[in-house]
Amino acid sequence: MHIWVDADACPKAMKEILFRAANRTETPLTLVANQALSTPPSAFINSIQVSAGFDVADNYIAQQTKAGDIVITADIPLAADIVAKGAYGINPRGQLYTENNIKQTLSMRNFMEEMRSTGQLSGGPPPLDQRDKQAFANTLDRLLAKA
């Protein structure tokens, strides 16, 4: 098992939870981003800087992910790609992406994107709160316990 993080948009609070979990469970953790990232010194944690560009980090993660891996991302199309490979996806609010919910989640994402592009909807999700952090940590812990 390997934990991959779509790190360009991953909140700092979730990264800190991931760093602790990787060290505690001795699970390899890789942050992938278009920019250089600092990580705590650990044999289990590293980062990879990919070139700038649309979906470059997402494509890298999708290519590297194997069945049983965990991918942290808010990007629904990336989540759909990795779930199709047999990996687990978690968004920063703790939602687990699975074969049972990814098609519906992708359809809703596409619908909301269409609504925003026509001006019928604006804004994004509310800021993360303590409940989101706890849900994320709980979902991550459940997946790590399975391994």
mmCIF file of N, CA and C in Angstrom:
data_model
loop_
_atom_site.group_PDB
_atom_site.id
_atom_site.type_symbol
_atom_site.label_atom_id
_atom_site.label_comp_id
_atom_site.label_asym_id
_atom_site.label_seq_id
_atom_site.Cartn_x
_atom_site.Cartn_y
_atom_site.Cartn_z
ATOM 1 N N MET A 1 0.842 -1.181 0.000
ATOM 2 C CA MET A 1 0.000 0.000 0.000
ATOM 3 C C MET A 1 0.884 1.241 0.000
ATOM 4 N N HIS A 2 0.439 2.221 -0.734
ATOM 5 C CA HIS A 2 1.142 3.495 -0.846
ATOM 6 C C HIS A 2 0.081 4.592 -0.777
ATOM 7 N N ILE A 3 0.389 5.694 -0.115
ATOM 8 C CA ILE A 3 -0.520 6.831 -0.070
ATOM 9 C C ILE A 3 0.014 7.893 -1.023
ATOM 10 N N TRP A 4 -0.821 8.299 -1.964
ATOM 11 C CA TRP A 4 -0.489 9.356 -2.927
ATOM 12 C C TRP A 4 -1.335 10.571 -2.601
ATOM 13 N N VAL A 5 -0.728 11.756 -2.655
ATOM 14 C CA VAL A 5 -1.451 12.978 -2.320
ATOM 15 C C VAL A 5 -1.385 13.949 -3.487
ATOM 16 N N ASP A 6 -2.556 14.352 -3.956
ATOM 17 C CA ASP A 6 -2.667 15.418 -4.938
ATOM 18 C C ASP A 6 -2.444 16.701 -4.135
ATOM 19 N N ALA A 7 -1.170 17.075 -3.999
ATOM 20 C CA ALA A 7 -0.769 18.042 -2.978
ATOM 21 C C ALA A 7 -0.978 19.501 -3.358
ATOM 22 N N ASP A 8 -1.204 19.800 -4.622
ATOM 23 C CA ASP A 8 -1.394 21.197 -5.004
ATOM 24 C C ASP A 8 -2.571 21.835 -4.264
ATOM 25 N N ALA A 9 -3.608 21.080 -4.031
ATOM 26 C CA ALA A 9 -4.801 21.638 -3.399
ATOM 27 C C ALA A 9 -5.115 21.002 -2.043
ATOM 28 N N CYS A 10 -4.232 20.164 -1.548
ATOM 29 C CA CYS A 10 -4.497 19.494 -0.272
ATOM 30 C C CYS A 10 -4.241 20.466 0.884
ATOM 31 N N PRO A 11 -5.222 20.656 1.746
ATOM 32 C CA PRO A 11 -5.047 21.579 2.874
ATOM 33 C C PRO A 11 -3.929 21.139 3.824
ATOM 34 N N LYS A 12 -3.277 22.119 4.405
ATOM 35 C CA LYS A 12 -2.162 21.868 5.324
ATOM 36 C C LYS A 12 -2.580 20.951 6.479
ATOM 37 N N ALA A 13 -3.763 21.175 7.019
ATOM 38 C CA ALA A 13 -4.224 20.355 8.147
ATOM 39 C C ALA A 13 -4.299 18.878 7.764
ATOM 40 N N MET A 14 -4.724 18.585 6.532
ATOM 41 C CA MET A 14 -4.816 17.197 6.098
ATOM 42 C C MET A 14 -3.411 16.614 5.868
ATOM 43 N N LYS A 15 -2.498 17.434 5.362
ATOM 44 C CA LYS A 15 -1.118 16.960 5.186
ATOM 45 C C LYS A 15 -0.515 16.561 6.524
ATOM 46 N N GLU A 16 -0.774 17.352 7.551
ATOM 47 C CA GLU A 16 -0.246 17.034 8.874
ATOM 48 C C GLU A 16 -0.811 15.716 9.396
ATOM 49 N N ILE A 17 -2.095 15.481 9.174
ATOM 50 C CA ILE A 17 -2.704 14.201 9.555
ATOM 51 C C ILE A 17 -2.035 13.068 8.789
ATOM 52 N N LEU A 18 -1.794 13.277 7.504
ATOM 53 C CA LEU A 18 -1.152 12.259 6.673
ATOM 54 C C LEU A 18 0.277 11.971 7.126
ATOM 55 N N PHE A 19 1.025 13.005 7.474
ATOM 56 C CA PHE A 19 2.405 12.814 7.929
ATOM 57 C C PHE A 19 2.432 11.945 9.184
ATOM 58 N N ARG A 20 1.558 12.252 10.125
ATOM 59 C CA ARG A 20 1.506 11.456 11.368
ATOM 60 C C ARG A 20 1.107 10.008 11.075
ATOM 61 N N ALA A 21 0.109 9.831 10.218
ATOM 62 C CA ALA A 21 -0.369 8.476 9.909
ATOM 63 C C ALA A 21 0.703 7.664 9.183
ATOM 64 N N ALA A 22 1.409 8.269 8.245
ATOM 65 C CA ALA A 22 2.458 7.549 7.507
ATOM 66 C C ALA A 22 3.550 7.079 8.452
ATOM 67 N N ASN A 23 3.978 7.938 9.351
ATOM 68 C CA ASN A 23 5.013 7.548 10.307
ATOM 69 C C ASN A 23 4.514 6.499 11.290
ATOM 70 N N ARG A 24 3.294 6.671 11.782
ATOM 71 C CA ARG A 24 2.722 5.731 12.756
ATOM 72 C C ARG A 24 2.562 4.335 12.173
ATOM 73 N N THR A 25 2.117 4.260 10.911
ATOM 74 C CA THR A 25 1.846 2.960 10.295
ATOM 75 C C THR A 25 2.968 2.484 9.380
ATOM 76 N N GLU A 26 4.011 3.328 9.240
ATOM 77 C CA GLU A 26 5.147 3.014 8.366
ATOM 78 C C GLU A 26 4.688 2.732 6.933
ATOM 79 N N THR A 27 3.779 3.581 6.469
ATOM 80 C CA THR A 27 3.230 3.487 5.119
ATOM 81 C C THR A 27 3.873 4.542 4.236
ATOM 82 N N PRO A 28 4.402 4.173 3.085
ATOM 83 C CA PRO A 28 4.983 5.181 2.187
ATOM 84 C C PRO A 28 3.940 6.213 1.761
ATOM 85 N N LEU A 29 4.351 7.472 1.803
ATOM 86 C CA LEU A 29 3.488 8.602 1.465
ATOM 87 C C LEU A 29 4.238 9.491 0.483
ATOM 88 N N THR A 30 3.602 9.785 -0.655
ATOM 89 C CA THR A 30 4.217 10.656 -1.652
ATOM 90 C C THR A 30 3.268 11.788 -1.984
ATOM 91 N N LEU A 31 3.758 13.013 -1.836
ATOM 92 C CA LEU A 31 3.019 14.202 -2.231
ATOM 93 C C LEU A 31 3.461 14.579 -3.634
ATOM 94 N N VAL A 32 2.507 14.812 -4.514
ATOM 95 C CA VAL A 32 2.800 15.171 -5.902
ATOM 96 C C VAL A 32 2.222 16.548 -6.163
ATOM 97 N N ALA A 33 3.079 17.458 -6.678
ATOM 98 C CA ALA A 33 2.631 18.835 -6.900
ATOM 99 C C ALA A 33 3.428 19.476 -8.024
ATOM 100 N N ASN A 34 2.921 20.604 -8.503
ATOM 101 C CA ASN A 34 3.597 21.379 -9.541
ATOM 102 C C ASN A 34 4.670 22.286 -8.969
ATOM 103 N N GLN A 35 4.788 22.318 -7.666
ATOM 104 C CA GLN A 35 5.771 23.180 -7.012
ATOM 105 C C GLN A 35 6.525 22.378 -5.963
ATOM 106 N N ALA A 36 7.656 22.893 -5.559
ATOM 107 C CA ALA A 36 8.446 22.222 -4.527
ATOM 108 C C ALA A 36 7.686 22.267 -3.202
ATOM 109 N N LEU A 37 7.729 21.168 -2.478
ATOM 110 C CA LEU A 37 7.043 21.068 -1.191
ATOM 111 C C LEU A 37 8.044 20.688 -0.111
ATOM 112 N N SER A 38 7.817 21.192 1.063
ATOM 113 C CA SER A 38 8.649 20.756 2.182
ATOM 114 C C SER A 38 7.886 19.664 2.932
ATOM 115 N N THR A 39 8.619 18.658 3.333
ATOM 116 C CA THR A 39 8.040 17.559 4.091
ATOM 117 C C THR A 39 8.898 17.331 5.323
ATOM 118 N N PRO A 40 8.315 16.767 6.365
ATOM 119 C CA PRO A 40 9.120 16.480 7.548
ATOM 120 C C PRO A 40 10.119 15.363 7.244
ATOM 121 N N PRO A 41 11.241 15.354 7.933
ATOM 122 C CA PRO A 41 12.206 14.275 7.703
ATOM 123 C C PRO A 41 11.602 12.935 8.129
ATOM 124 N N SER A 42 11.562 12.005 7.202
ATOM 125 C CA SER A 42 10.985 10.690 7.480
ATOM 126 C C SER A 42 11.385 9.735 6.366
ATOM 127 N N ALA A 43 11.608 8.505 6.735
ATOM 128 C CA ALA A 43 11.913 7.473 5.737
ATOM 129 C C ALA A 43 10.665 7.107 4.939
ATOM 130 N N PHE A 44 9.498 7.513 5.413
ATOM 131 C CA PHE A 44 8.235 7.120 4.777
ATOM 132 C C PHE A 44 7.585 8.223 3.941
ATOM 133 N N ILE A 45 8.121 9.438 4.020
ATOM 134 C CA ILE A 45 7.482 10.581 3.373
ATOM 135 C C ILE A 45 8.413 11.210 2.344
ATOM 136 N N ASN A 46 7.885 11.413 1.133
ATOM 137 C CA ASN A 46 8.655 12.154 0.132
ATOM 138 C C ASN A 46 7.708 12.967 -0.736
ATOM 139 N N SER A 47 8.288 13.812 -1.574
ATOM 140 C CA SER A 47 7.481 14.600 -2.490
ATOM 141 C C SER A 47 8.108 14.557 -3.873
ATOM 142 N N ILE A 48 7.251 14.725 -4.853
ATOM 143 C CA ILE A 48 7.677 14.738 -6.251
ATOM 144 C C ILE A 48 7.121 16.001 -6.879
ATOM 145 N N GLN A 49 8.008 16.754 -7.521
ATOM 146 C CA GLN A 49 7.572 17.943 -8.245
ATOM 147 C C GLN A 49 7.470 17.589 -9.718
ATOM 148 N N VAL A 50 6.274 17.769 -10.258
ATOM 149 C CA VAL A 50 6.051 17.530 -11.687
ATOM 150 C C VAL A 50 6.037 18.874 -12.399
ATOM 151 N N SER A 51 6.124 18.848 -13.695
ATOM 152 C CA SER A 51 6.115 20.104 -14.447
ATOM 153 C C SER A 51 4.746 20.766 -14.336
ATOM 154 N N ALA A 52 4.742 22.071 -14.548
ATOM 155 C CA ALA A 52 3.489 22.825 -14.490
ATOM 156 C C ALA A 52 2.629 22.441 -15.684
ATOM 157 N N GLY A 53 1.344 22.538 -15.510
ATOM 158 C CA GLY A 53 0.428 22.238 -16.598
ATOM 159 C C GLY A 53 -0.848 21.633 -16.068
ATOM 160 N N PHE A 54 -1.863 21.697 -16.888
ATOM 161 C CA PHE A 54 -3.178 21.208 -16.512
ATOM 162 C C PHE A 54 -3.150 19.695 -16.303
ATOM 163 N N ASP A 55 -3.517 19.252 -15.116
ATOM 164 C CA ASP A 55 -3.644 17.833 -14.749
ATOM 165 C C ASP A 55 -2.341 17.044 -14.793
ATOM 166 N N VAL A 56 -1.188 17.695 -14.806
ATOM 167 C CA VAL A 56 0.084 16.958 -14.838
ATOM 168 C C VAL A 56 0.246 16.127 -13.569
ATOM 169 N N ALA A 57 -0.011 16.726 -12.409
ATOM 170 C CA ALA A 57 0.099 15.982 -11.152
ATOM 171 C C ALA A 57 -0.941 14.856 -11.097
ATOM 172 N N ASP A 58 -2.155 15.157 -11.525
ATOM 173 C CA ASP A 58 -3.210 14.136 -11.528
ATOM 174 C C ASP A 58 -2.830 12.960 -12.412
ATOM 175 N N ASN A 59 -2.312 13.250 -13.597
ATOM 176 C CA ASN A 59 -1.923 12.183 -14.527
ATOM 177 C C ASN A 59 -0.789 11.346 -13.955
ATOM 178 N N TYR A 60 0.153 11.987 -13.286
ATOM 179 C CA TYR A 60 1.260 11.252 -12.668
ATOM 180 C C TYR A 60 0.720 10.292 -11.609
ATOM 181 N N ILE A 61 -0.151 10.808 -10.749
ATOM 182 C CA ILE A 61 -0.725 9.969 -9.693
ATOM 183 C C ILE A 61 -1.510 8.810 -10.300
ATOM 184 N N ALA A 62 -2.321 9.080 -11.303
ATOM 185 C CA ALA A 62 -3.117 8.026 -11.942
ATOM 186 C C ALA A 62 -2.227 6.944 -12.533
ATOM 187 N N GLN A 63 -1.100 7.334 -13.105
ATOM 188 C CA GLN A 63 -0.176 6.353 -13.700
ATOM 189 C C GLN A 63 0.524 5.509 -12.639
ATOM 190 N N GLN A 64 0.851 6.114 -11.505
ATOM 191 C CA GLN A 64 1.625 5.421 -10.474
ATOM 192 C C GLN A 64 0.773 4.563 -9.539
ATOM 193 N N THR A 65 -0.489 4.890 -9.401
ATOM 194 C CA THR A 65 -1.354 4.218 -8.437
ATOM 195 C C THR A 65 -1.613 2.771 -8.830
ATOM 196 N N LYS A 66 -1.585 1.921 -7.814
ATOM 197 C CA LYS A 66 -1.885 0.497 -7.992
ATOM 198 C C LYS A 66 -3.070 0.122 -7.112
ATOM 199 N N ALA A 67 -3.662 -1.013 -7.395
ATOM 200 C CA ALA A 67 -4.778 -1.507 -6.583
ATOM 201 C C ALA A 67 -4.352 -1.566 -5.122
ATOM 202 N N GLY A 68 -5.238 -1.107 -4.240
ATOM 203 C CA GLY A 68 -4.954 -1.121 -2.812
ATOM 204 C C GLY A 68 -4.313 0.152 -2.291
ATOM 205 N N ASP A 69 -3.811 1.009 -3.185
ATOM 206 C CA ASP A 69 -3.236 2.281 -2.755
ATOM 207 C C ASP A 69 -4.348 3.221 -2.293
ATOM 208 N N ILE A 70 -3.940 4.276 -1.605
ATOM 209 C CA ILE A 70 -4.858 5.323 -1.166
ATOM 210 C C ILE A 70 -4.437 6.610 -1.850
ATOM 211 N N VAL A 71 -5.399 7.322 -2.426
ATOM 212 C CA VAL A 71 -5.126 8.597 -3.079
ATOM 213 C C VAL A 71 -5.961 9.676 -2.407
ATOM 214 N N ILE A 72 -5.296 10.743 -1.991
ATOM 215 C CA ILE A 72 -5.972 11.875 -1.372
ATOM 216 C C ILE A 72 -6.143 12.941 -2.445
ATOM 217 N N THR A 73 -7.393 13.235 -2.789
ATOM 218 C CA THR A 73 -7.658 14.214 -3.834
ATOM 219 C C THR A 73 -9.078 14.745 -3.734
ATOM 220 N N ALA A 74 -9.239 15.994 -4.155
ATOM 221 C CA ALA A 74 -10.576 16.569 -4.313
ATOM 222 C C ALA A 74 -10.979 16.547 -5.776
ATOM 223 N N ASP A 75 -10.105 16.047 -6.625
ATOM 224 C CA ASP A 75 -10.340 16.010 -8.071
ATOM 225 C C ASP A 75 -11.142 14.753 -8.409
ATOM 226 N N ILE A 76 -12.398 14.933 -8.767
ATOM 227 C CA ILE A 76 -13.291 13.796 -9.004
ATOM 228 C C ILE A 76 -12.850 12.953 -10.208
ATOM 229 N N PRO A 77 -12.452 13.555 -11.340
ATOM 230 C CA PRO A 77 -11.980 12.710 -12.448
ATOM 231 C C PRO A 77 -10.761 11.850 -12.065
ATOM 232 N N LEU A 78 -9.837 12.405 -11.282
ATOM 233 C CA LEU A 78 -8.712 11.598 -10.799
ATOM 234 C C LEU A 78 -9.220 10.476 -9.905
ATOM 235 N N ALA A 79 -10.153 10.786 -9.028
ATOM 236 C CA ALA A 79 -10.716 9.758 -8.152
ATOM 237 C C ALA A 79 -11.347 8.638 -8.971
ATOM 238 N N ALA A 80 -12.051 8.990 -10.034
ATOM 239 C CA ALA A 80 -12.664 7.972 -10.890
ATOM 240 C C ALA A 80 -11.592 7.091 -11.530
ATOM 241 N N ASP A 81 -10.489 7.685 -11.965
ATOM 242 C CA ASP A 81 -9.398 6.913 -12.580
ATOM 243 C C ASP A 81 -8.790 5.924 -11.602
ATOM 244 N N ILE A 82 -8.540 6.374 -10.386
ATOM 245 C CA ILE A 82 -7.856 5.473 -9.441
ATOM 246 C C ILE A 82 -8.806 4.413 -8.876
ATOM 247 N N VAL A 83 -10.079 4.749 -8.716
ATOM 248 C CA VAL A 83 -11.049 3.750 -8.254
ATOM 249 C C VAL A 83 -11.177 2.643 -9.297
ATOM 250 N N ALA A 84 -11.113 3.010 -10.575
ATOM 251 C CA ALA A 84 -11.181 2.009 -11.647
ATOM 252 C C ALA A 84 -9.995 1.052 -11.585
ATOM 253 N N LYS A 85 -8.893 1.483 -10.993
ATOM 254 C CA LYS A 85 -7.702 0.634 -10.847
ATOM 255 C C LYS A 85 -7.731 -0.203 -9.570
ATOM 256 N N GLY A 86 -8.759 -0.016 -8.746
ATOM 257 C CA GLY A 86 -8.850 -0.776 -7.502
ATOM 258 C C GLY A 86 -8.224 -0.074 -6.310
ATOM 259 N N ALA A 87 -7.944 1.217 -6.439
ATOM 260 C CA ALA A 87 -7.390 1.994 -5.334
ATOM 261 C C ALA A 87 -8.531 2.685 -4.585
ATOM 262 N N TYR A 88 -8.196 3.249 -3.444
ATOM 263 C CA TYR A 88 -9.150 3.988 -2.632
ATOM 264 C C TYR A 88 -8.884 5.476 -2.796
ATOM 265 N N GLY A 89 -9.926 6.273 -2.833
ATOM 266 C CA GLY A 89 -9.783 7.719 -2.879
ATOM 267 C C GLY A 89 -10.471 8.346 -1.689
ATOM 268 N N ILE A 90 -9.841 9.378 -1.150
ATOM 269 C CA ILE A 90 -10.435 10.134 -0.038
ATOM 270 C C ILE A 90 -10.320 11.609 -0.386
ATOM 271 N N ASN A 91 -11.400 12.341 -0.223
ATOM 272 C CA ASN A 91 -11.288 13.783 -0.411
ATOM 273 C C ASN A 91 -10.972 14.431 0.940
ATOM 274 N N PRO A 92 -10.535 15.707 0.943
ATOM 275 C CA PRO A 92 -10.152 16.343 2.200
ATOM 276 C C PRO A 92 -11.268 16.483 3.232
ATOM 277 N N ARG A 93 -12.497 16.234 2.850
ATOM 278 C CA ARG A 93 -13.600 16.270 3.814
ATOM 279 C C ARG A 93 -13.914 14.885 4.370
ATOM 280 N N GLY A 94 -13.122 13.881 3.950
ATOM 281 C CA GLY A 94 -13.283 12.537 4.488
ATOM 282 C C GLY A 94 -14.182 11.629 3.683
ATOM 283 N N GLN A 95 -14.707 12.108 2.547
ATOM 284 C CA GLN A 95 -15.546 11.246 1.715
ATOM 285 C C GLN A 95 -14.679 10.195 1.045
ATOM 286 N N LEU A 96 -15.094 8.953 1.148
ATOM 287 C CA LEU A 96 -14.404 7.844 0.501
ATOM 288 C C LEU A 96 -15.007 7.634 -0.873
ATOM 289 N N TYR A 97 -14.171 7.649 -1.886
ATOM 290 C CA TYR A 97 -14.616 7.364 -3.248
ATOM 291 C C TYR A 97 -14.522 5.855 -3.475
ATOM 292 N N THR A 98 -15.622 5.258 -3.915
ATOM 293 C CA THR A 98 -15.658 3.817 -4.148
ATOM 294 C C THR A 98 -16.326 3.526 -5.485
ATOM 295 N N GLU A 99 -16.294 2.277 -5.892
ATOM 296 C CA GLU A 99 -16.999 1.872 -7.102
ATOM 297 C C GLU A 99 -18.497 2.153 -6.991
ATOM 298 N N ASN A 100 -19.007 2.105 -5.761
ATOM 299 C CA ASN A 100 -20.444 2.309 -5.545
ATOM 300 C C ASN A 100 -20.888 3.762 -5.665
ATOM 301 N N ASN A 101 -19.970 4.717 -5.449
ATOM 302 C CA ASN A 101 -20.416 6.112 -5.462
ATOM 303 C C ASN A 101 -19.699 7.009 -6.478
ATOM 304 N N ILE A 102 -18.671 6.524 -7.137
ATOM 305 C CA ILE A 102 -17.869 7.411 -7.981
ATOM 306 C C ILE A 102 -18.630 7.903 -9.214
ATOM 307 N N LYS A 103 -19.456 7.066 -9.822
ATOM 308 C CA LYS A 103 -20.199 7.513 -11.007
ATOM 309 C C LYS A 103 -21.177 8.620 -10.652
ATOM 310 N N GLN A 104 -21.874 8.459 -9.546
ATOM 311 C CA GLN A 104 -22.819 9.486 -9.108
ATOM 312 C C GLN A 104 -22.069 10.763 -8.722
ATOM 313 N N THR A 105 -20.939 10.625 -8.041
ATOM 314 C CA THR A 105 -20.141 11.785 -7.646
ATOM 315 C C THR A 105 -19.621 12.525 -8.873
ATOM 316 N N LEU A 106 -19.167 11.785 -9.875
ATOM 317 C CA LEU A 106 -18.674 12.393 -11.111
ATOM 318 C C LEU A 106 -19.806 13.100 -11.859
ATOM 319 N N SER A 107 -20.980 12.486 -11.909
ATOM 320 C CA SER A 107 -22.130 13.115 -12.566
ATOM 321 C C SER A 107 -22.515 14.417 -11.870
ATOM 322 N N MET A 108 -22.523 14.410 -10.547
ATOM 323 C CA MET A 108 -22.864 15.619 -9.789
ATOM 324 C C MET A 108 -21.813 16.699 -10.010
ATOM 325 N N ARG A 109 -20.550 16.325 -10.054
ATOM 326 C CA ARG A 109 -19.473 17.284 -10.311
ATOM 327 C C ARG A 109 -19.653 17.925 -11.686
ATOM 328 N N ASN A 110 -19.950 17.107 -12.680
ATOM 329 C CA ASN A 110 -20.148 17.631 -14.034
ATOM 330 C C ASN A 110 -21.355 18.563 -14.101
ATOM 331 N N PHE A 111 -22.434 18.203 -13.419
ATOM 332 C CA PHE A 111 -23.626 19.041 -13.370
ATOM 333 C C PHE A 111 -23.317 20.387 -12.714
ATOM 334 N N MET A 112 -22.617 20.368 -11.591
ATOM 335 C CA MET A 112 -22.285 21.604 -10.882
ATOM 336 C C MET A 112 -21.344 22.474 -11.716
ATOM 337 N N GLU A 113 -20.418 21.852 -12.416
ATOM 338 C CA GLU A 113 -19.510 22.605 -13.284
ATOM 339 C C GLU A 113 -20.288 23.290 -14.407
ATOM 340 N N GLU A 114 -21.266 22.592 -14.951
ATOM 341 C CA GLU A 114 -22.111 23.178 -15.995
ATOM 342 C C GLU A 114 -22.924 24.345 -15.444
ATOM 343 N N MET A 115 -23.443 24.197 -14.248
ATOM 344 C CA MET A 115 -24.208 25.275 -13.621
ATOM 345 C C MET A 115 -23.324 26.503 -13.396
ATOM 346 N N ARG A 116 -22.091 26.298 -12.950
ATOM 347 C CA ARG A 116 -21.181 27.422 -12.741
ATOM 348 C C ARG A 116 -20.815 28.091 -14.061
ATOM 349 N N SER A 117 -20.605 27.288 -15.117
ATOM 350 C CA SER A 117 -20.199 27.860 -16.403
ATOM 351 C C SER A 117 -21.303 28.689 -17.051
ATOM 352 N N THR A 118 -22.547 28.420 -16.709
ATOM 353 C CA THR A 118 -23.656 29.198 -17.263
ATOM 354 C C THR A 118 -24.045 30.356 -16.349
ATOM 355 N N GLY A 119 -23.343 30.500 -15.228
ATOM 356 C CA GLY A 119 -23.618 31.590 -14.308
ATOM 357 C C GLY A 119 -24.780 31.347 -13.377
ATOM 358 N N GLN A 120 -25.341 30.150 -13.375
ATOM 359 C CA GLN A 120 -26.484 29.850 -12.515
ATOM 360 C C GLN A 120 -26.059 29.532 -11.092
ATOM 361 N N LEU A 121 -24.765 29.332 -10.910
ATOM 362 C CA LEU A 121 -24.242 28.975 -9.592
ATOM 363 C C LEU A 121 -22.867 29.593 -9.482
ATOM 364 N N SER A 122 -22.533 30.102 -8.317
ATOM 365 C CA SER A 122 -21.202 30.653 -8.121
ATOM 366 C C SER A 122 -20.656 30.182 -6.785
ATOM 367 N N GLY A 123 -19.373 30.371 -6.613
ATOM 368 C CA GLY A 123 -18.745 29.983 -5.360
ATOM 369 C C GLY A 123 -18.380 28.517 -5.330
ATOM 370 N N GLY A 124 -17.791 28.135 -4.246
ATOM 371 C CA GLY A 124 -17.362 26.755 -4.071
ATOM 372 C C GLY A 124 -17.830 26.233 -2.733
ATOM 373 N N PRO A 125 -17.196 25.167 -2.279
ATOM 374 C CA PRO A 125 -17.604 24.580 -1.007
ATOM 375 C C PRO A 125 -17.209 25.477 0.169
ATOM 376 N N PRO A 126 -17.852 25.278 1.312
ATOM 377 C CA PRO A 126 -17.487 26.067 2.490
ATOM 378 C C PRO A 126 -16.085 25.681 2.974
ATOM 379 N N PRO A 127 -15.467 26.544 3.789
ATOM 380 C CA PRO A 127 -14.140 26.216 4.315
ATOM 381 C C PRO A 127 -14.184 24.941 5.151
ATOM 382 N N LEU A 128 -13.037 24.271 5.210
ATOM 383 C CA LEU A 128 -12.939 23.069 6.037
ATOM 384 C C LEU A 128 -13.078 23.447 7.505
ATOM 385 N N ASP A 129 -13.722 22.581 8.263
ATOM 386 C CA ASP A 129 -13.846 22.822 9.696
ATOM 387 C C ASP A 129 -13.350 21.593 10.465
ATOM 388 N N GLN A 130 -13.464 21.651 11.775
ATOM 389 C CA GLN A 130 -12.955 20.571 12.624
ATOM 390 C C GLN A 130 -13.659 19.245 12.326
ATOM 391 N N ARG A 131 -14.927 19.302 11.999
ATOM 392 C CA ARG A 131 -15.677 18.077 11.680
ATOM 393 C C ARG A 131 -15.111 17.420 10.419
ATOM 394 N N ASP A 132 -14.729 18.243 9.425
ATOM 395 C CA ASP A 132 -14.123 17.713 8.205
ATOM 396 C C ASP A 132 -12.780 17.046 8.508
ATOM 397 N N LYS A 133 -11.979 17.694 9.337
ATOM 398 C CA LYS A 133 -10.670 17.129 9.707
ATOM 399 C C LYS A 133 -10.843 15.782 10.397
ATOM 400 N N GLN A 134 -11.825 15.709 11.296
ATOM 401 C CA GLN A 134 -12.068 14.451 12.010
ATOM 402 C C GLN A 134 -12.571 13.371 11.062
ATOM 403 N N ALA A 135 -13.465 13.728 10.147
ATOM 404 C CA ALA A 135 -13.976 12.756 9.172
ATOM 405 C C ALA A 135 -12.838 12.241 8.289
ATOM 406 N N PHE A 136 -11.947 13.136 7.875
ATOM 407 C CA PHE A 136 -10.806 12.746 7.058
ATOM 408 C C PHE A 136 -9.916 11.774 7.832
ATOM 409 N N ALA A 137 -9.564 12.125 9.049
ATOM 410 C CA ALA A 137 -8.696 11.261 9.866
ATOM 411 C C ALA A 137 -9.340 9.900 10.101
ATOM 412 N N ASN A 138 -10.632 9.872 10.363
ATOM 413 C CA ASN A 138 -11.332 8.607 10.605
ATOM 414 C C ASN A 138 -11.347 7.727 9.360
ATOM 415 N N THR A 139 -11.630 8.308 8.209
ATOM 416 C CA THR A 139 -11.658 7.538 6.959
ATOM 417 C C THR A 139 -10.267 6.985 6.651
ATOM 418 N N LEU A 140 -9.248 7.813 6.801
ATOM 419 C CA LEU A 140 -7.876 7.372 6.566
ATOM 420 C C LEU A 140 -7.510 6.235 7.528
ATOM 421 N N ASP A 141 -7.822 6.384 8.800
ATOM 422 C CA ASP A 141 -7.509 5.344 9.778
ATOM 423 C C ASP A 141 -8.195 4.025 9.453
ATOM 424 N N ARG A 142 -9.467 4.085 9.016
ATOM 425 C CA ARG A 142 -10.181 2.847 8.664
ATOM 426 C C ARG A 142 -9.485 2.133 7.510
ATOM 427 N N LEU A 143 -9.060 2.892 6.488
ATOM 428 C CA LEU A 143 -8.368 2.265 5.342
ATOM 429 C C LEU A 143 -7.014 1.703 5.755
ATOM 430 N N LEU A 144 -6.286 2.421 6.567
ATOM 431 C CA LEU A 144 -4.979 1.926 7.007
ATOM 432 C C LEU A 144 -5.126 0.695 7.887
ATOM 433 N N ALA A 145 -6.192 0.631 8.677
ATOM 434 C CA ALA A 145 -6.424 -0.539 9.533
ATOM 435 C C ALA A 145 -6.746 -1.772 8.694
ATOM 436 N N LYS A 146 -7.416 -1.578 7.546
ATOM 437 C CA LYS A 146 -7.702 -2.700 6.649
ATOM 438 C C LYS A 146 -6.419 -3.357 6.147
ATOM 439 N N ALA A 147 -5.406 -2.517 5.923
ATOM 440 C CA ALA A 147 -4.141 -3.022 5.400
ATOM 441 C C ALA A 147 -3.395 -3.750 6.489
#
